């Protein structure tokens, strides 16, 4: 059941004594690629410690104006000033709550906020201070009784408050919220507005967009946008209806749609010092190593709390081992009576199994949490430690899956009775194949725009890895184009490294089967190189895919969350 916001959501409970940010917009225009001019000549002042509500019909440009006022989008015309200078890089004094959730859903609320605090609060903050900070925001937002509840089990209103709680951890001077009351019932929405008002009364500047009529009358200032992105009204909410000569807020929407504008005195043109971006706030960010350690811990906790992840983690190895047991007869590697065709296929399926584990583990890792990543990037998260944490969270799991695969296949006599050296080589080949596939999965996960697309990528990425691996059509038998493509397939190098490590060439050449030598002719020198050559290539692919993942994420965070500040 949703919890009501407690009376503790008062100015006292915030106890931030924030010194609110002053925002000025002067003749702001915003041109969006594909949408044209979305904002026209917007000039307004947002005083520190005031609650400003931006309203207007759907598509009027409310979100774009909010992002522009926040300094997340540089205006294409005019100027936005924060405390009289152009916005710099957001720091802990800045809070932004987009429409999507910006916290993970899997963990209990308090634990989620503790991780968020670890990434946002200054380095050196003691665990006691983190705990106190988290308890403070939970109390301020009336969420103390929900502290142990997984975020996914919270109601829509509670989840929205949880996102706001994450933003309040650093006691921001300004808080921007995109439609915080959408989807909330009137009582919960009103309570949330009261919470935001308490925050403003304590000094924080609060700016929000809304479609909820009642919200318009609850702010200190209303900015009403016309459908073509002009300011139709900016001022106190009390005189709003009277200014349009109507009786209700609904009628204000109608009047604005018909082109009515309320003239007002233009704010003074004090944008002369706009050329200087505000000096960067001296923020000490949490170090890269600490970010990586924290993200790895959080990633592991999220993984273990996500039923789908656990099902994929446990299910994939079990499924593949079961298929092996059904498909192949035992004893294919017996030197006295080998089955060369099966030995090649066993090596291929081990390579493909390792690839499949890595790819499936990686594919949903990033696309499911992109809004969270973007918001945390704004708060100082570095992409390098983020990508590295994905590797350190997933690679041990993959290594265990690969070991299990090899152990079970040996126990079922689908692999030869060989020494530690052979099995060490098979293990390294499998883990590197999984690591390269994981990196490929992370890259695909970073590149797509939603989880559904990531799922579609699975067959697209798997098919070429099967066809061009060199297992079914040996590389020497491929066309020139096919051979060129096979170079880009990690599965080819894993297959060859595994075959080399298990000694396929010698088994086929000197084993008792007459089928060995002709097969060797077909496969050429596929298994004639040391396994270490394949390891190097697989490691190279992993590094390459991770580097591209990093680049894609940096671009996405910059484009999606922060657009050129300070004239960039
Ligand atoms: N990334 C984008 N690419 C192309 N057009 C965009 C983009 N973002 C916004 N727009 C367009 O800009 C206009 C204003 O969008 P915005 O999201 O600010 O409207 P809004 O008033 O917040 O609407 P709503 O109330 O429906 O959320 C719309 O026509 C929208 O289609």
Coordinates of C-alpha atoms and ligand atoms in Angstrom, one line a residue:
X1 CA 0.0 0.0 0.0
X2 CA 1.4 3.4 -0.8
X3 CA 2.7 5.3 2.2
X4 CA 1.4 8.8 2.8
X5 CA 4.1 11.5 3.1
X6 CA 4.6 12.0 6.8
X7 CA 4.4 15.4 8.5
X8 CA 8.1 15.1 8.8
X9 CA 8.4 16.3 5.2
X10 CA 8.8 19.8 6.5
X11 CA 11.4 22.4 6.0
X12 CA 12.8 21.2 9.4
X13 CA 13.3 17.7 8.2
X14 CA 15.3 18.8 5.2
X15 CA 17.5 21.0 7.4
X16 CA 19.6 21.8 4.4
X17 CA 19.5 25.6 4.8
X18 CA 20.3 25.7 1.1
X19 CA 21.4 28.8 -0.5
X20 CA 19.2 28.5 -3.6
X21 CA 20.4 29.2 -7.1
X22 CA 19.1 32.2 -9.1
X23 CA 18.3 31.4 -12.7
X24 CA 17.8 33.9 -15.5
X25 CA 16.7 33.2 -19.1
X26 CA 17.1 36.0 -21.6
X27 CA 15.5 35.7 -25.1
X28 CA 16.1 32.0 -25.2
X29 CA 15.4 30.1 -28.4
X30 CA 15.9 26.4 -28.8
X31 CA 16.1 24.6 -32.1
X32 CA 15.8 20.8 -32.0
X33 CA 17.0 18.7 -34.9
X34 CA 13.8 17.1 -36.4
X35 CA 11.4 19.4 -34.5
X36 CA 12.5 22.9 -35.6
X37 CA 12.2 25.9 -33.3
X38 CA 10.7 24.6 -30.1
X39 CA 11.3 27.6 -27.8
X40 CA 10.9 31.3 -28.9
X41 CA 12.2 34.4 -27.1
X42 CA 11.8 33.0 -23.6
X43 CA 12.8 35.4 -20.9
X44 CA 12.2 34.8 -17.2
X45 CA 13.7 35.0 -13.7
X46 CA 13.6 32.2 -11.2
X47 CA 14.4 33.5 -7.8
X48 CA 16.4 31.5 -5.2
X49 CA 14.3 29.4 -2.9
X50 CA 11.1 29.7 -5.0
X51 CA 9.0 26.9 -6.5
X52 CA 8.4 27.5 -10.2
X53 CA 5.9 25.5 -12.2
X54 CA 6.2 25.2 -16.0
X55 CA 2.9 24.3 -17.7
X56 CA 1.6 24.2 -21.2
X57 CA 0.0 21.8 -23.6
X58 CA 1.7 18.5 -24.7
X59 CA 4.6 19.2 -26.9
X60 CA 4.8 22.9 -26.0
X61 CA 8.4 22.5 -25.0
X62 CA 8.2 22.2 -21.2
X63 CA 10.9 19.5 -20.9
X64 CA 13.2 21.3 -23.3
X65 CA 12.8 24.5 -21.3
X66 CA 13.5 22.6 -18.1
X67 CA 16.7 21.1 -19.6
X68 CA 17.7 24.5 -20.9
X69 CA 17.1 26.3 -17.6
X70 CA 19.1 23.5 -15.9
X71 CA 22.0 24.1 -18.2
X72 CA 21.8 20.6 -19.7
X73 CA 21.0 22.1 -23.2
X74 CA 22.8 25.2 -24.4
X75 CA 20.2 27.5 -25.9
X76 CA 20.6 28.0 -29.7
X77 CA 19.6 31.7 -29.1
X78 CA 19.8 33.9 -26.0
X79 CA 21.4 33.1 -22.6
X80 CA 20.7 31.2 -19.5
X81 CA 22.5 32.3 -16.4
X82 CA 23.0 30.6 -13.1
X83 CA 23.8 33.1 -10.4
X84 CA 24.7 35.6 -13.1
X85 CA 27.1 33.4 -15.1
X86 CA 26.8 30.7 -17.7
X87 CA 26.1 27.2 -16.2
X88 CA 29.2 25.1 -15.6
X89 CA 29.4 21.3 -15.1
X90 CA 26.7 20.3 -12.7
X91 CA 28.0 19.3 -9.2
X92 CA 26.4 18.1 -6.0
X93 CA 24.6 21.4 -5.7
X94 CA 22.5 20.4 -8.7
X95 CA 19.5 17.9 -8.7
X96 CA 17.6 16.7 -11.8
X97 CA 14.8 14.2 -11.8
X98 CA 13.8 13.2 -15.3
X99 CA 10.6 11.3 -16.1
X100 CA 12.2 7.9 -16.0
X101 CA 13.4 6.3 -12.8
X102 CA 17.0 7.2 -11.9
X103 CA 17.5 4.5 -9.3
X104 CA 17.8 0.7 -9.7
X105 CA 14.7 -1.3 -8.9
X106 CA 16.2 -4.6 -7.7
X107 CA 17.6 -3.7 -4.2
X108 CA 15.8 -2.5 -1.1
X109 CA 15.3 1.3 -1.1
X110 CA 17.7 2.1 1.7
X111 CA 20.5 0.0 0.2
X112 CA 19.9 1.6 -3.2
X113 CA 20.3 5.0 -1.6
X114 CA 23.4 4.0 0.3
X115 CA 25.1 3.0 -3.0
X116 CA 23.9 6.3 -4.6
X117 CA 25.3 8.2 -1.7
X118 CA 28.6 6.4 -2.0
X119 CA 28.9 7.7 -5.6
X120 CA 27.7 11.2 -4.9
X121 CA 28.9 12.2 -1.5
X122 CA 32.4 13.7 -1.2
X123 CA 35.3 11.2 -0.9
X124 CA 36.1 10.6 2.7
X125 CA 32.5 10.6 3.8
X126 CA 32.3 8.1 6.7
X127 CA 29.8 5.2 6.5
X128 CA 28.1 6.8 9.5
X129 CA 27.6 10.1 7.6
X130 CA 26.3 8.2 4.6
X131 CA 23.8 6.3 6.8
X132 CA 22.7 9.6 8.5
X133 CA 22.3 11.3 5.1
X134 CA 20.2 8.4 3.7
X135 CA 18.0 8.4 6.9
X136 CA 17.6 12.1 6.6
X137 CA 16.3 12.0 3.0
X138 CA 14.1 8.9 3.7
X139 CA 12.5 10.8 6.6
X140 CA 12.1 14.0 4.6
X141 CA 10.3 12.2 1.8
X142 CA 8.1 10.1 4.1
X143 CA 9.8 6.9 3.0
X144 CA 11.4 5.7 6.3
X145 CA 8.8 2.9 6.6
X146 CA 9.6 1.7 3.1
X147 CA 13.4 1.5 3.7
X148 CA 13.6 -2.2 3.5
X149 CA 11.2 -2.6 0.5
X150 CA 12.7 -3.4 -2.9
X151 CA 12.3 -0.3 -5.1
X152 CA 10.3 -2.3 -7.7
X153 CA 7.7 -3.0 -5.0
X154 CA 7.2 0.7 -4.3
X155 CA 4.1 2.5 -5.7
X156 CA 4.6 5.0 -8.5
X157 CA 4.5 7.9 -6.1
X158 CA 6.9 6.3 -3.7
X159 CA 9.3 5.5 -6.6
X160 CA 9.2 9.1 -7.7
X161 CA 9.9 10.2 -4.2
X162 CA 12.8 7.7 -4.1
X163 CA 14.3 9.3 -7.2
X164 CA 14.0 12.7 -5.5
X165 CA 15.6 11.2 -2.3
X166 CA 18.6 10.2 -4.3
X167 CA 18.9 13.8 -5.6
X168 CA 18.6 15.3 -2.1
X169 CA 21.5 13.2 -0.7
X170 CA 23.9 16.0 -1.6
X171 CA 21.7 18.8 -0.4
X172 CA 21.3 20.5 -3.8
X173 CA 20.9 24.3 -4.2
X174 CA 18.5 23.7 -7.1
X175 CA 16.2 20.8 -8.0
X176 CA 14.7 20.4 -11.5
X177 CA 11.9 17.8 -11.9
X178 CA 10.2 16.7 -15.1
X179 CA 6.5 15.9 -14.5
X180 CA 7.0 14.6 -10.9
X181 CA 3.3 14.3 -10.3
X182 CA 2.4 12.5 -13.5
X183 CA 0.7 9.2 -12.8
X184 CA 0.0 10.1 -9.1
X185 CA -3.4 10.3 -7.6
X186 CA -4.4 13.8 -6.5
X187 CA -3.7 13.2 -2.8
X188 CA -0.2 11.8 -3.4
X189 CA 0.5 14.5 -6.0
X190 CA -0.5 17.2 -3.6
X191 CA 1.6 15.7 -0.9
X192 CA 4.6 15.6 -3.2
X193 CA 4.1 19.3 -4.1
X194 CA 4.0 20.1 -0.3
X195 CA 7.3 18.3 0.1
X196 CA 8.8 20.3 -2.8
X197 CA 7.4 23.5 -1.3
X198 CA 9.0 22.6 2.1
X199 CA 12.3 22.2 0.2
X200 CA 11.9 25.6 -1.4
X201 CA 11.0 27.2 1.9
X202 CA 14.3 25.8 3.2
X203 CA 16.1 27.7 0.4
X204 CA 16.4 25.3 -2.5
X205 CA 15.3 26.6 -5.9
X206 CA 12.7 24.1 -7.3
X207 CA 11.6 24.1 -10.9
X208 CA 9.2 21.5 -12.3
X209 CA 7.0 20.8 -15.3
X210 CA 3.5 19.5 -14.9
X211 CA 0.2 18.5 -16.6
X212 CA -1.6 18.5 -13.3
X213 CA -3.9 21.5 -13.1
X214 CA -3.8 21.7 -9.3
X215 CA 0.0 22.0 -9.4
X216 CA -0.2 25.3 -11.2
X217 CA -1.7 27.0 -8.2
X218 CA 0.8 25.5 -5.7
X219 CA 3.9 27.2 -6.9
X220 CA 5.4 30.6 -6.2
X221 CA 5.5 31.2 -10.0
X222 CA 3.8 29.8 -13.0
X223 CA 5.4 29.8 -16.5
X224 CA 2.8 29.0 -19.1
X225 CA 4.1 28.0 -22.5
X226 CA 2.1 28.4 -25.6
X227 CA 1.9 25.5 -28.1
X228 CA 4.6 27.2 -30.2
X229 CA 7.0 27.6 -27.3
X230 CA 6.5 31.2 -26.3
X231 CA 5.8 32.4 -22.7
X232 CA 2.1 33.1 -22.6
X233 CA 2.2 33.9 -18.9
X234 CA 4.9 34.2 -16.2
X235 CA 4.0 35.3 -12.8
X236 CA 2.3 34.4 -9.5
X237 CA -0.4 31.7 -9.8
X238 CA -3.1 33.7 -8.0
X239 CA -3.8 36.2 -10.8
X240 CA -3.4 33.5 -13.6
X241 CA -7.1 33.0 -14.4
X242 CA -7.9 36.7 -14.0
X243 CA -5.1 37.7 -16.3
X244 CA -6.7 35.6 -19.1
X245 CA -10.2 36.8 -18.2
X246 CA -11.4 33.2 -17.5
X247 CA -12.6 31.4 -14.4
X248 CA -10.7 28.1 -14.4
X249 CA -7.3 26.8 -15.2
X250 CA -8.7 24.5 -17.9
X251 CA -10.0 27.7 -19.7
X252 CA -6.5 29.2 -19.5
X253 CA -5.3 26.2 -21.6
X254 CA -8.0 26.9 -24.1
X255 CA -7.2 30.7 -24.2
X256 CA -3.5 30.0 -24.7
X257 CA -4.3 27.5 -27.5
X258 CA -6.3 30.3 -29.2
X259 CA -3.3 32.6 -29.1
X260 CA -4.0 34.7 -26.0
X261 CA -0.8 36.0 -24.3
X262 CA -0.5 38.1 -21.2
X263 CA 1.8 41.0 -21.7
X264 CA 4.2 41.6 -18.9
X265 CA 7.3 43.8 -18.3
X266 CA 10.4 42.2 -19.8
X267 CA 12.9 41.2 -17.2
X268 CA 15.9 43.6 -17.1
X269 CA 18.6 42.8 -19.6
X270 CA 21.5 42.0 -17.2
X271 CA 23.0 39.4 -19.4
X272 CA 26.1 41.4 -20.2
X273 CA 28.4 39.1 -18.2
X274 CA 27.1 36.0 -19.9
X275 CA 30.4 35.2 -21.7
X276 CA 31.9 33.9 -18.5
X277 CA 30.9 30.4 -17.6
X278 CA 30.6 30.0 -13.9
X279 CA 33.9 28.8 -12.4
X280 CA 33.8 25.1 -11.8
X281 CA 32.6 24.3 -8.3
X282 CA 35.6 22.8 -6.5
X283 CA 34.0 19.4 -6.1
X284 CA 36.1 16.5 -5.0
X285 CA 34.8 13.5 -6.9
X286 CA 35.0 10.0 -5.6
X287 CA 38.2 8.5 -7.1
X288 CA 38.1 6.1 -10.1
X289 CA 39.3 3.1 -8.0
X290 CA 36.7 3.7 -5.4
X291 CA 34.0 4.2 -8.0
X292 CA 35.0 0.9 -9.6
X293 CA 34.9 -1.0 -6.3
X294 CA 31.6 0.5 -5.3
X295 CA 30.1 -0.2 -8.8
X296 CA 31.4 -3.8 -8.7
X297 CA 29.7 -4.3 -5.3
X298 CA 26.5 -2.8 -6.5
X299 CA 26.6 -4.7 -9.8
X300 CA 27.0 -8.0 -7.9
X301 CA 24.1 -7.2 -5.5
X302 CA 21.9 -6.1 -8.5
X303 CA 22.7 -9.3 -10.4
X304 CA 21.8 -11.5 -7.5
X305 CA 18.6 -9.7 -6.8
X306 CA 17.4 -9.8 -10.4
X307 CA 15.5 -13.0 -11.1
X308 CA 15.9 -12.8 -14.8
X309 CA 19.7 -12.5 -14.5
X310 CA 19.9 -15.4 -12.0
X311 CA 17.8 -17.5 -14.4
X312 CA 20.1 -16.7 -17.3
X313 CA 23.2 -17.2 -15.3
X314 CA 22.2 -20.5 -14.0
X315 CA 20.1 -21.7 -17.0
X316 CA 22.6 -21.1 -19.8
X317 CA 25.3 -23.5 -18.6
X318 CA 22.8 -26.2 -17.5
X319 CA 21.1 -26.0 -20.9
X320 CA 24.4 -26.2 -22.9
X321 CA 25.8 -29.1 -20.8
X322 CA 22.5 -31.0 -21.2
X323 CA 22.7 -30.6 -25.0
X324 CA 26.2 -31.8 -25.0
X325 CA 25.3 -34.9 -23.1
X326 CA 22.4 -35.7 -25.5
X327 CA 24.3 -34.8 -28.7
X328 CA 27.7 -36.5 -28.4
X329 CA 28.7 -40.0 -27.6
X330 CA 31.4 -40.6 -24.9
X331 CA 35.0 -41.5 -25.9
X332 CA 35.4 -39.4 -29.1
X333 CA 38.9 -38.5 -28.0
X334 CA 40.0 -42.1 -27.4
X335 CA 43.3 -42.5 -29.3
X336 CA 42.6 -46.1 -30.0
X337 CA 39.2 -45.4 -31.6
X338 CA 38.8 -41.6 -32.0
X339 CA 35.8 -39.9 -33.7
X340 CA 37.6 -36.9 -35.4
X341 CA 34.3 -35.3 -36.6
X342 CA 32.9 -35.3 -33.1
X343 CA 36.1 -33.9 -31.5
X344 CA 35.9 -30.9 -33.8
X345 CA 32.3 -30.3 -33.0
X346 CA 32.9 -30.7 -29.3
X347 CA 35.6 -28.0 -29.5
X348 CA 33.2 -25.8 -31.5
X349 CA 30.4 -26.1 -29.0
X350 CA 32.6 -25.4 -26.1
X351 CA 33.8 -22.2 -27.9
X352 CA 30.2 -21.3 -28.8
X353 CA 29.0 -22.1 -25.2
X354 CA 31.6 -19.7 -23.8
X355 CA 30.6 -17.1 -26.3
X356 CA 26.9 -17.5 -25.6
X357 CA 27.4 -17.2 -21.8
X358 CA 29.4 -14.0 -22.3
X359 CA 27.0 -12.5 -24.8
X360 CA 23.8 -13.2 -22.9
X361 CA 25.3 -12.0 -19.7
X362 CA 26.4 -8.7 -21.3
X363 CA 23.4 -7.9 -23.5
X364 CA 21.1 -6.6 -20.8
X365 CA 23.7 -5.0 -18.6
X366 CA 23.7 -1.4 -19.8
X367 CA 20.5 -0.8 -21.8
X368 CA 18.4 -1.6 -18.8
X369 CA 20.0 1.1 -16.6
X370 CA 20.9 3.9 -19.1
X371 CA 18.8 6.6 -17.4
X372 CA 20.5 5.8 -14.1
X373 CA 24.0 5.9 -15.7
X374 CA 23.3 9.2 -17.4
X375 CA 22.1 10.8 -14.1
X376 CA 25.1 9.4 -12.2
X377 CA 27.5 10.5 -14.9
X378 CA 26.2 14.1 -14.3
X379 CA 26.9 13.5 -10.6
X380 CA 30.5 12.7 -11.3
X381 CA 30.5 9.0 -12.3
X382 CA 33.3 8.1 -14.7
X383 CA 32.5 5.8 -17.6
X384 CA 35.9 3.9 -17.4
X385 CA 35.3 2.5 -13.9
X386 CA 31.7 1.8 -14.9
X387 CA 32.7 -0.3 -17.9
X388 CA 35.5 -2.0 -15.8
X389 CA 33.0 -2.8 -13.1
X390 CA 30.8 -4.7 -15.6
X391 CA 33.8 -6.9 -16.4
X392 CA 34.8 -7.5 -12.8
X393 CA 31.2 -8.3 -11.8
X394 CA 30.5 -10.7 -14.7
X395 CA 33.9 -12.3 -15.4
X396 CA 34.1 -14.4 -12.2
X397 CA 30.6 -15.8 -12.9
X398 CA 31.6 -16.6 -16.5
X399 CA 34.8 -18.3 -15.3
X400 CA 32.7 -20.5 -12.9
X401 CA 30.3 -21.4 -15.8
X402 CA 33.3 -22.3 -18.1
X403 CA 34.9 -24.4 -15.4
X404 CA 31.6 -26.2 -14.8
X405 CA 31.3 -26.9 -18.5
X406 CA 34.7 -28.4 -18.7
X407 CA 34.4 -30.4 -15.5
X408 CA 31.0 -31.9 -16.5
X409 CA 32.2 -32.7 -20.0
X410 CA 35.2 -34.5 -18.6
X411 CA 33.1 -36.3 -16.1
X412 CA 30.8 -37.5 -18.9
X413 CA 33.9 -38.6 -21.0
X414 CA 33.1 -36.0 -23.7
X415 CA 36.6 -34.6 -23.2
X416 CA 39.9 -36.6 -23.0
X417 CA 41.7 -37.8 -19.9
X418 CA 44.5 -35.2 -20.1
X419 CA 46.7 -33.4 -17.7
X420 CA 46.4 -30.0 -15.9
X421 CA 48.3 -28.4 -18.8
X422 CA 45.7 -29.3 -21.3
X423 CA 42.8 -28.3 -19.1
X424 CA 44.5 -25.1 -18.1
X425 CA 44.8 -24.2 -21.8
X426 CA 41.1 -25.1 -22.4
X427 CA 40.1 -23.0 -19.4
X428 CA 42.1 -19.9 -20.5
X429 CA 40.6 -20.3 -24.1
X430 CA 37.1 -20.5 -22.7
X431 CA 37.4 -17.6 -20.3
X432 CA 38.9 -15.4 -22.9
X433 CA 36.2 -16.4 -25.4
X434 CA 33.6 -15.5 -22.7
X435 CA 35.4 -12.2 -21.9
X436 CA 35.4 -11.1 -25.6
X437 CA 31.7 -12.1 -26.0
X438 CA 30.9 -10.3 -22.8
X439 CA 32.6 -7.2 -24.1
X440 CA 30.7 -7.6 -27.4
X441 CA 27.4 -7.9 -25.4
X442 CA 28.2 -4.8 -23.4
X443 CA 28.9 -2.9 -26.7
X444 CA 25.6 -4.0 -28.1
X445 CA 23.9 -3.1 -24.9
X446 CA 25.4 0.3 -24.9
X447 CA 24.5 0.9 -28.6
X448 CA 20.8 0.0 -28.5
X449 CA 18.2 2.3 -27.2
X450 CA 16.0 -0.2 -25.4
X451 CA 16.2 -3.7 -24.0
X452 CA 13.9 -5.1 -26.7
X453 CA 16.5 -4.2 -29.3
X454 CA 19.2 -5.9 -27.2
X455 CA 17.2 -9.1 -27.3
X456 CA 16.9 -8.9 -31.1
X457 CA 20.7 -8.5 -31.3
X458 CA 21.2 -12.0 -29.8
X459 CA 20.5 -14.0 -33.0
X460 CA 22.1 -11.3 -35.2
X461 CA 25.3 -11.6 -33.2
X462 CA 25.2 -15.4 -32.8
X463 CA 24.6 -16.4 -36.5
X464 CA 27.8 -15.1 -38.0
X465 CA 29.8 -16.5 -35.1
X466 CA 28.5 -19.9 -35.9
X467 CA 28.7 -19.7 -39.7
X468 CA 32.2 -18.1 -39.9
X469 CA 33.8 -19.9 -37.0
X470 CA 35.6 -22.2 -39.4
X471 CA 34.0 -25.3 -37.7
X472 CA 31.3 -26.2 -40.2
X473 CA 33.0 -24.7 -43.2
X474 CA 36.8 -24.9 -42.5
X475 CA 38.6 -21.6 -43.1
X476 CA 40.6 -23.0 -46.1
X477 CA 37.3 -24.0 -47.8
X478 CA 35.7 -20.5 -47.4
X479 CA 35.5 -17.9 -50.1
X480 CA 37.9 -15.0 -49.8
X481 CA 35.1 -12.8 -48.4
X482 CA 34.1 -15.5 -46.0
X483 CA 37.7 -15.9 -44.7
X484 CA 37.9 -12.1 -44.3
X485 CA 34.7 -12.1 -42.2
X486 CA 36.0 -15.1 -40.1
X487 CA 38.9 -12.9 -39.0
X488 CA 36.4 -10.7 -37.1
X489 CA 34.7 -13.6 -35.4
X490 CA 35.9 -14.2 -31.8
X491 CA 34.4 -17.7 -32.1
X492 CA 36.9 -18.7 -34.8
X493 CA 39.9 -17.8 -32.5
X494 CA 38.3 -19.6 -29.5
X495 CA 37.6 -22.7 -31.6
X496 CA 41.2 -22.8 -33.0
X497 CA 42.8 -22.1 -29.5
X498 CA 40.7 -24.9 -28.0
X499 CA 41.5 -27.3 -30.8
X500 CA 45.1 -26.5 -30.5
X501 CA 45.1 -26.8 -26.7
X502 CA 43.4 -30.2 -26.7
X503 CA 45.8 -31.5 -29.4
X504 CA 43.4 -32.1 -32.3
X505 CA 46.1 -32.0 -34.9
X506 CA 48.1 -34.8 -33.3
X507 CA 45.0 -36.9 -32.6
X508 CA 43.9 -36.6 -36.2
X509 CA 47.3 -37.2 -37.6
X510 CA 48.4 -40.1 -35.4
X511 CA 45.1 -41.5 -34.0
X512 CA 43.6 -44.7 -35.1
X513 CA 40.8 -43.3 -37.2
X514 CA 41.3 -43.2 -41.0
X515 CA 39.1 -40.1 -41.0
X516 CA 41.7 -38.0 -39.2
X517 CA 44.2 -37.2 -42.0
X518 CA 41.5 -36.1 -44.6
X519 CA 39.9 -33.9 -41.9
X520 CA 43.3 -32.4 -41.2
X521 CA 43.6 -31.6 -44.9
X522 CA 40.3 -29.8 -44.8
X523 CA 41.1 -27.7 -41.7
X524 CA 44.6 -26.9 -42.9
X525 CA 46.6 -25.3 -40.2
X526 CA 43.6 -24.2 -38.1
X527 CA 45.0 -26.0 -35.1
X528 CA 48.6 -25.7 -36.0
X529 CA 49.3 -22.5 -34.1
X530 CA 49.9 -22.3 -30.4
X531 CA 46.7 -21.6 -28.3
X532 CA 48.4 -18.5 -27.0
X533 CA 48.0 -16.9 -30.5
X534 CA 44.2 -17.3 -30.1
X535 CA 44.4 -15.9 -26.5
X536 CA 46.1 -12.8 -27.7
X537 CA 43.6 -12.2 -30.4
X538 CA 40.6 -12.8 -28.1
X539 CA 42.1 -10.5 -25.5
X540 CA 42.6 -7.9 -28.2
X541 CA 39.0 -8.2 -29.2
X542 CA 37.8 -7.8 -25.6
X543 CA 39.9 -4.6 -25.2
X544 CA 38.7 -3.2 -28.5
X545 CA 35.0 -3.9 -27.7
X546 CA 35.3 -2.4 -24.2
X547 CA 37.0 0.7 -25.6
X548 CA 34.2 1.2 -28.2
X549 CA 31.6 0.6 -25.4
X550 CA 33.3 3.3 -23.4
X551 CA 33.3 5.7 -26.4
X552 CA 29.6 5.0 -27.1
X553 CA 28.6 5.6 -23.5
X554 CA 30.6 8.8 -23.2
X555 CA 28.8 10.1 -26.4
X556 CA 25.4 8.9 -25.1
X557 CA 25.9 10.6 -21.7
X558 CA 27.0 13.8 -23.3
X559 CA 24.2 13.9 -25.8
X560 CA 21.4 12.5 -23.7
X561 CA 22.2 14.2 -20.4
X562 CA 24.4 17.2 -21.0
X563 CA 24.6 19.3 -24.0
X564 CA 27.2 21.9 -24.6
X565 CA 27.6 24.0 -21.5
X566 CA 30.0 26.9 -21.6
X567 CA 29.7 27.3 -25.4
X568 CA 30.7 23.7 -26.3
Ligands
LIG1 N1 15.2 14.6 -29.0 C1 14.3 15.1 -29.8 N2 14.3 15.0 -31.1 C2 13.3 15.5 -31.9 N3 12.3 16.3 -31.4 C3 12.2 16.4 -30.1 C4 13.2 15.9 -29.2 N4 12.9 16.2 -27.9 C5 11.8 17.0 -28.0 N5 11.4 17.1 -29.3 C6 10.2 17.8 -29.8 O1 10.2 19.1 -29.2 C7 8.9 19.5 -28.8 C8 8.9 19.8 -27.3 O2 9.1 18.7 -26.6 P1 9.0 18.6 -25.0 O3 9.3 17.2 -24.6 O4 9.7 19.7 -24.4 O5 7.4 18.9 -24.9 P2 6.6 18.9 -23.5 O6 5.9 20.1 -23.4 O7 7.5 18.5 -22.4 O8 5.6 17.7 -23.9 P3 4.9 16.6 -22.9 O9 4.0 17.4 -22.0 O10 4.1 15.8 -23.8 O11 6.0 15.9 -22.2 C9 8.0 18.3 -29.2 O12 7.4 18.6 -30.5 C10 8.9 17.2 -29.3 O13 8.5 16.3 -30.3

